[in-house]
């Protein structure tokens, strides 16, 4: 059975076990949201991650105790994030850096990072495709608050690229070969379907793997089914969200916060 939450959790534990040493984990704002729903603080500590910070931490002064940690970076390869990372690598505050990127890097970005590593401090470099929030066993989100501009102009490459990166990340994490289908009556599903198919065909792992299960990826346009969001399904997650709102699997009721984690049920 495909379990998105378990796939994200296994991905993270694999990352943390690449090196057995005390670690500092650096995240950007988006990967911070991804991590918060995929693994608990206790589970992070069990993997010898003793400090979790955002990319801005690179610009803050810190003592020798922190500098002795191995720096793990799990970030989206956006221009701003790459700028901060390259700035840090030119004047490193840590002896070792293990870099993990949630999407594929372009050749130019790869060369820029390599040229910034003037002190040869990069220990590990991987693309890990953890580019989504795993909200439940069968539910994930790309945390896109509004895609109105994309619906009005399906040629908007920035929105298409983000959707493709997220969908490709889910498929890679689940380790399945996708059979992609889309709504012919929609002008927004076609570029996503064709782009995703191109990414799969260009990836050597999908082409060489023989043990992967097949999975149908059905891409639909919500505008062709406006009634479904108005329906209330008999499911307690839906009821809680309607009454109190769930944000990154956290429910706020008055001054109290409650965490919803399907792995516990």
PDB file of N, CA, C and O in Angstrom, residues 70-111:
ATOM      1  N   UNK A  70      28.293  18.729  12.387  1.00  0.00           N
ATOM      2  CA  UNK A  70      28.211  18.573  10.935  1.00  0.00           C
ATOM      3  C   UNK A  70      26.969  19.308  10.442  1.00  0.00           C
ATOM      4  O   UNK A  70      25.874  19.093  10.961  1.00  0.00           O
ATOM      5  N   UNK A  71      27.130  20.172   9.454  1.00  0.00           N
ATOM      6  CA  UNK A  71      26.026  20.996   8.962  1.00  0.00           C
ATOM      7  C   UNK A  71      25.279  20.278   7.842  1.00  0.00           C
ATOM      8  O   UNK A  71      25.829  20.058   6.758  1.00  0.00           O
ATOM      9  N   UNK A  72      24.042  19.899   8.125  1.00  0.00           N
ATOM     10  CA  UNK A  72      23.167  19.303   7.123  1.00  0.00           C
ATOM     11  C   UNK A  72      22.242  20.389   6.586  1.00  0.00           C
ATOM     12  O   UNK A  72      21.551  21.046   7.358  1.00  0.00           O
ATOM     13  N   UNK A  73      22.230  20.568   5.282  1.00  0.00           N
ATOM     14  CA  UNK A  73      21.344  21.557   4.642  1.00  0.00           C
ATOM     15  C   UNK A  73      20.314  20.820   3.799  1.00  0.00           C
ATOM     16  O   UNK A  73      20.678  20.067   2.885  1.00  0.00           O
ATOM     17  N   UNK A  74      19.047  21.022   4.098  1.00  0.00           N
ATOM     18  CA  UNK A  74      17.952  20.471   3.301  1.00  0.00           C
ATOM     19  C   UNK A  74      17.123  21.646   2.810  1.00  0.00           C
ATOM     20  O   UNK A  74      16.323  22.213   3.554  1.00  0.00           O
ATOM     21  N   UNK A  75      17.323  22.029   1.557  1.00  0.00           N
ATOM     22  CA  UNK A  75      16.719  23.264   1.053  1.00  0.00           C
ATOM     23  C   UNK A  75      16.181  23.074  -0.359  1.00  0.00           C
ATOM     24  O   UNK A  75      16.592  22.169  -1.086  1.00  0.00           O
ATOM     25  N   UNK A  76      15.253  23.954  -0.726  1.00  0.00           N
ATOM     26  CA  UNK A  76      14.800  24.034  -2.119  1.00  0.00           C
ATOM     27  C   UNK A  76      15.827  24.867  -2.900  1.00  0.00           C
ATOM     28  O   UNK A  76      16.298  25.892  -2.397  1.00  0.00           O
ATOM     29  N   UNK A  77      16.170  24.461  -4.110  1.00  0.00           N
ATOM     30  CA  UNK A  77      17.202  25.181  -4.865  1.00  0.00           C
ATOM     31  C   UNK A  77      16.682  26.449  -5.542  1.00  0.00           C
ATOM     32  O   UNK A  77      16.786  26.617  -6.757  1.00  0.00           O
ATOM     33  N   UNK A  78      16.129  27.364  -4.747  1.00  0.00           N
ATOM     34  CA  UNK A  78      15.666  28.642  -5.276  1.00  0.00           C
ATOM     35  C   UNK A  78      16.858  29.606  -5.371  1.00  0.00           C
ATOM     36  O   UNK A  78      17.871  29.413  -4.671  1.00  0.00           O
ATOM     37  N   UNK A  79      16.776  30.639  -6.189  1.00  0.00           N
ATOM     38  CA  UNK A  79      17.903  31.590  -6.317  1.00  0.00           C
ATOM     39  C   UNK A  79      18.332  32.192  -4.982  1.00  0.00           C
ATOM     40  O   UNK A  79      19.543  32.291  -4.712  1.00  0.00           O
ATOM     41  N   UNK A  80      17.381  32.589  -4.144  1.00  0.00           N
ATOM     42  CA  UNK A  80      17.738  33.196  -2.847  1.00  0.00           C
ATOM     43  C   UNK A  80      18.461  32.198  -1.952  1.00  0.00           C
ATOM     44  O   UNK A  80      19.446  32.546  -1.281  1.00  0.00           O
ATOM     45  N   UNK A  81      17.973  30.955  -1.926  1.00  0.00           N
ATOM     46  CA  UNK A  81      18.618  29.939  -1.090  1.00  0.00           C
ATOM     47  C   UNK A  81      20.025  29.617  -1.571  1.00  0.00           C
ATOM     48  O   UNK A  81      20.952  29.438  -0.775  1.00  0.00           O
ATOM     49  N   UNK A  82      20.189  29.546  -2.877  1.00  0.00           N
ATOM     50  CA  UNK A  82      21.512  29.261  -3.443  1.00  0.00           C
ATOM     51  C   UNK A  82      22.480  30.405  -3.149  1.00  0.00           C
ATOM     52  O   UNK A  82      23.663  30.177  -2.846  1.00  0.00           O
ATOM     53  N   UNK A  83      21.988  31.635  -3.188  1.00  0.00           N
ATOM     54  CA  UNK A  83      22.834  32.792  -2.858  1.00  0.00           C
ATOM     55  C   UNK A  83      23.366  32.678  -1.435  1.00  0.00           C
ATOM     56  O   UNK A  83      24.566  32.878  -1.181  1.00  0.00           O
ATOM     57  N   UNK A  84      22.486  32.378  -0.481  1.00  0.00           N
ATOM     58  CA  UNK A  84      22.892  32.252   0.915  1.00  0.00           C
ATOM     59  C   UNK A  84      23.859  31.088   1.121  1.00  0.00           C
ATOM     60  O   UNK A  84      24.833  31.198   1.874  1.00  0.00           O
ATOM     61  N   UNK A  85      23.598  29.982   0.440  1.00  0.00           N
ATOM     62  CA  UNK A  85      24.461  28.809   0.576  1.00  0.00           C
ATOM     63  C   UNK A  85      25.866  29.087   0.029  1.00  0.00           C
ATOM     64  O   UNK A  85      26.867  28.757   0.671  1.00  0.00           O
ATOM     65  N   UNK A  86      25.940  29.701  -1.148  1.00  0.00           N
ATOM     66  CA  UNK A  86      27.243  29.997  -1.756  1.00  0.00           C
ATOM     67  C   UNK A  86      28.028  31.001  -0.909  1.00  0.00           C
ATOM     68  O   UNK A  86      29.256  30.890  -0.774  1.00  0.00           O
ATOM     69  N   UNK A  87      27.329  31.955  -0.342  1.00  0.00           N
ATOM     70  CA  UNK A  87      27.968  32.928   0.550  1.00  0.00           C
ATOM     71  C   UNK A  87      28.580  32.228   1.769  1.00  0.00           C
ATOM     72  O   UNK A  87      29.689  32.561   2.200  1.00  0.00           O
ATOM     73  N   UNK A  88      27.867  31.232   2.301  1.00  0.00           N
ATOM     74  CA  UNK A  88      28.363  30.479   3.448  1.00  0.00           C
ATOM     75  C   UNK A  88      29.569  29.613   3.070  1.00  0.00           C
ATOM     76  O   UNK A  88      30.556  29.527   3.803  1.00  0.00           O
ATOM     77  N   UNK A  89      29.512  28.963   1.911  1.00  0.00           N
ATOM     78  CA  UNK A  89      30.597  28.067   1.501  1.00  0.00           C
ATOM     79  C   UNK A  89      31.902  28.813   1.244  1.00  0.00           C
ATOM     80  O   UNK A  89      32.994  28.259   1.444  1.00  0.00           O
ATOM     81  N   UNK A  90      31.803  30.053   0.836  1.00  0.00           N
ATOM     82  CA  UNK A  90      33.019  30.842   0.605  1.00  0.00           C
ATOM     83  C   UNK A  90      33.718  31.200   1.910  1.00  0.00           C
ATOM     84  O   UNK A  90      34.942  31.357   1.947  1.00  0.00           O
ATOM     85  N   UNK A  91      32.948  31.330   2.992  1.00  0.00           N
ATOM     86  CA  UNK A  91      33.503  31.604   4.320  1.00  0.00           C
ATOM     87  C   UNK A  91      32.856  30.644   5.317  1.00  0.00           C
ATOM     88  O   UNK A  91      32.005  31.041   6.124  1.00  0.00           O
ATOM     89  N   UNK A  92      33.206  29.371   5.271  1.00  0.00           N
ATOM     90  CA  UNK A  92      32.499  28.349   6.061  1.00  0.00           C
ATOM     91  C   UNK A  92      32.718  28.498   7.562  1.00  0.00           C
ATOM     92  O   UNK A  92      33.817  28.791   8.027  1.00  0.00           O
ATOM     93  N   UNK A  93      31.631  28.278   8.293  1.00  0.00           N
ATOM     94  CA  UNK A  93      31.680  28.299   9.751  1.00  0.00           C
ATOM     95  C   UNK A  93      31.710  26.890  10.325  1.00  0.00           C
ATOM     96  O   UNK A  93      31.843  26.708  11.535  1.00  0.00           O
ATOM     97  N   UNK A  94      31.567  25.879   9.456  1.00  0.00           N
ATOM     98  CA  UNK A  94      31.583  24.492   9.886  1.00  0.00           C
ATOM     99  C   UNK A  94      32.631  23.726   9.076  1.00  0.00           C
ATOM    100  O   UNK A  94      32.971  24.118   7.954  1.00  0.00           O
ATOM    101  N   UNK A  95      33.115  22.632   9.636  1.00  0.00           N
ATOM    102  CA  UNK A  95      34.160  21.867   8.933  1.00  0.00           C
ATOM    103  C   UNK A  95      33.578  21.007   7.822  1.00  0.00           C
ATOM    104  O   UNK A  95      34.249  20.765   6.815  1.00  0.00           O
ATOM    105  N   UNK A  96      32.335  20.537   8.001  1.00  0.00           N
ATOM    106  CA  UNK A  96      31.722  19.662   7.004  1.00  0.00           C
ATOM    107  C   UNK A  96      30.293  20.094   6.700  1.00  0.00           C
ATOM    108  O   UNK A  96      29.540  20.473   7.593  1.00  0.00           O
ATOM    109  N   UNK A  97      29.938  19.997   5.414  1.00  0.00           N
ATOM    110  CA  UNK A  97      28.585  20.318   4.963  1.00  0.00           C
ATOM    111  C   UNK A  97      28.043  19.129   4.156  1.00  0.00           C
ATOM    112  O   UNK A  97      28.712  18.638   3.240  1.00  0.00           O
ATOM    113  N   UNK A  98      26.845  18.698   4.501  1.00  0.00           N
ATOM    114  CA  UNK A  98      26.132  17.689   3.726  1.00  0.00           C
ATOM    115  C   UNK A  98      24.920  18.384   3.111  1.00  0.00           C
ATOM    116  O   UNK A  98      24.032  18.841   3.842  1.00  0.00           O
ATOM    117  N   UNK A  99      24.900  18.473   1.792  1.00  0.00           N
ATOM    118  CA  UNK A  99      23.883  19.267   1.094  1.00  0.00           C
ATOM    119  C   UNK A  99      22.841  18.351   0.457  1.00  0.00           C
ATOM    120  O   UNK A  99      23.177  17.432  -0.292  1.00  0.00           O
ATOM    121  N   UNK A 100      21.576  18.645   0.743  1.00  0.00           N
ATOM    122  CA  UNK A 100      20.462  17.894   0.171  1.00  0.00           C
ATOM    123  C   UNK A 100      19.479  18.889  -0.439  1.00  0.00           C
ATOM    124  O   UNK A 100      19.025  19.818   0.228  1.00  0.00           O
ATOM    125  N   UNK A 101      19.156  18.676  -1.704  1.00  0.00           N
ATOM    126  CA  UNK A 101      18.261  19.586  -2.423  1.00  0.00           C
ATOM    127  C   UNK A 101      16.977  18.842  -2.782  1.00  0.00           C
ATOM    128  O   UNK A 101      17.007  17.699  -3.243  1.00  0.00           O
ATOM    129  N   UNK A 102      15.840  19.518  -2.596  1.00  0.00           N
ATOM    130  CA  UNK A 102      14.548  18.863  -2.764  1.00  0.00           C
ATOM    131  C   UNK A 102      14.077  18.804  -4.212  1.00  0.00           C
ATOM    132  O   UNK A 102      12.987  18.307  -4.479  1.00  0.00           O
ATOM    133  N   UNK A 103      14.865  19.311  -5.133  1.00  0.00           N
ATOM    134  CA  UNK A 103      14.506  19.269  -6.553  1.00  0.00           C
ATOM    135  C   UNK A 103      15.791  19.193  -7.374  1.00  0.00           C
ATOM    136  O   UNK A 103      16.894  19.398  -6.855  1.00  0.00           O
ATOM    137  N   UNK A 104      15.633  18.898  -8.658  1.00  0.00           N
ATOM    138  CA  UNK A 104      16.798  18.769  -9.523  1.00  0.00           C
ATOM    139  C   UNK A 104      17.503  20.114  -9.710  1.00  0.00           C
ATOM    140  O   UNK A 104      16.853  21.148  -9.855  1.00  0.00           O
ATOM    141  N   UNK A 105      18.827  20.054  -9.729  1.00  0.00           N
ATOM    142  CA  UNK A 105      19.629  21.254  -9.941  1.00  0.00           C
ATOM    143  C   UNK A 105      20.009  21.387 -11.408  1.00  0.00           C
ATOM    144  O   UNK A 105      20.333  20.397 -12.059  1.00  0.00           O
ATOM    145  N   UNK A 106      19.995  22.610 -11.912  1.00  0.00           N
ATOM    146  CA  UNK A 106      20.501  22.863 -13.247  1.00  0.00           C
ATOM    147  C   UNK A 106      22.030  22.828 -13.254  1.00  0.00           C
ATOM    148  O   UNK A 106      22.672  22.980 -12.214  1.00  0.00           O
ATOM    149  N   UNK A 107      22.616  22.624 -14.413  1.00  0.00           N
ATOM    150  CA  UNK A 107      24.073  22.546 -14.520  1.00  0.00           C
ATOM    151  C   UNK A 107      24.745  23.826 -14.037  1.00  0.00           C
ATOM    152  O   UNK A 107      25.784  23.779 -13.370  1.00  0.00           O
ATOM    153  N   UNK A 108      24.150  24.968 -14.360  1.00  0.00           N
ATOM    154  CA  UNK A 108      24.735  26.247 -13.951  1.00  0.00           C
ATOM    155  C   UNK A 108      24.740  26.389 -12.427  1.00  0.00           C
ATOM    156  O   UNK A 108      25.739  26.835 -11.838  1.00  0.00           O
ATOM    157  N   UNK A 109      23.649  26.005 -11.786  1.00  0.00           N
ATOM    158  CA  UNK A 109      23.581  26.066 -10.320  1.00  0.00           C
ATOM    159  C   UNK A 109      24.584  25.114  -9.688  1.00  0.00           C
ATOM    160  O   UNK A 109      25.262  25.458  -8.707  1.00  0.00           O
ATOM    161  N   UNK A 110      24.696  23.919 -10.250  1.00  0.00           N
ATOM    162  CA  UNK A 110      25.647  22.930  -9.735  1.00  0.00           C
ATOM    163  C   UNK A 110      27.080  23.468  -9.811  1.00  0.00           C
ATOM    164  O   UNK A 110      27.845  23.356  -8.835  1.00  0.00           O
ATOM    165  N   UNK A 111      27.430  24.049 -10.936  1.00  0.00           N
ATOM    166  CA  UNK A 111      28.787  24.578 -11.096  1.00  0.00           C
ATOM    167  C   UNK A 111      29.029  25.756 -10.148  1.00  0.00           C
ATOM    168  O   UNK A 111      30.139  25.924  -9.623  1.00  0.00           O
TER     169      UNK A 111
END
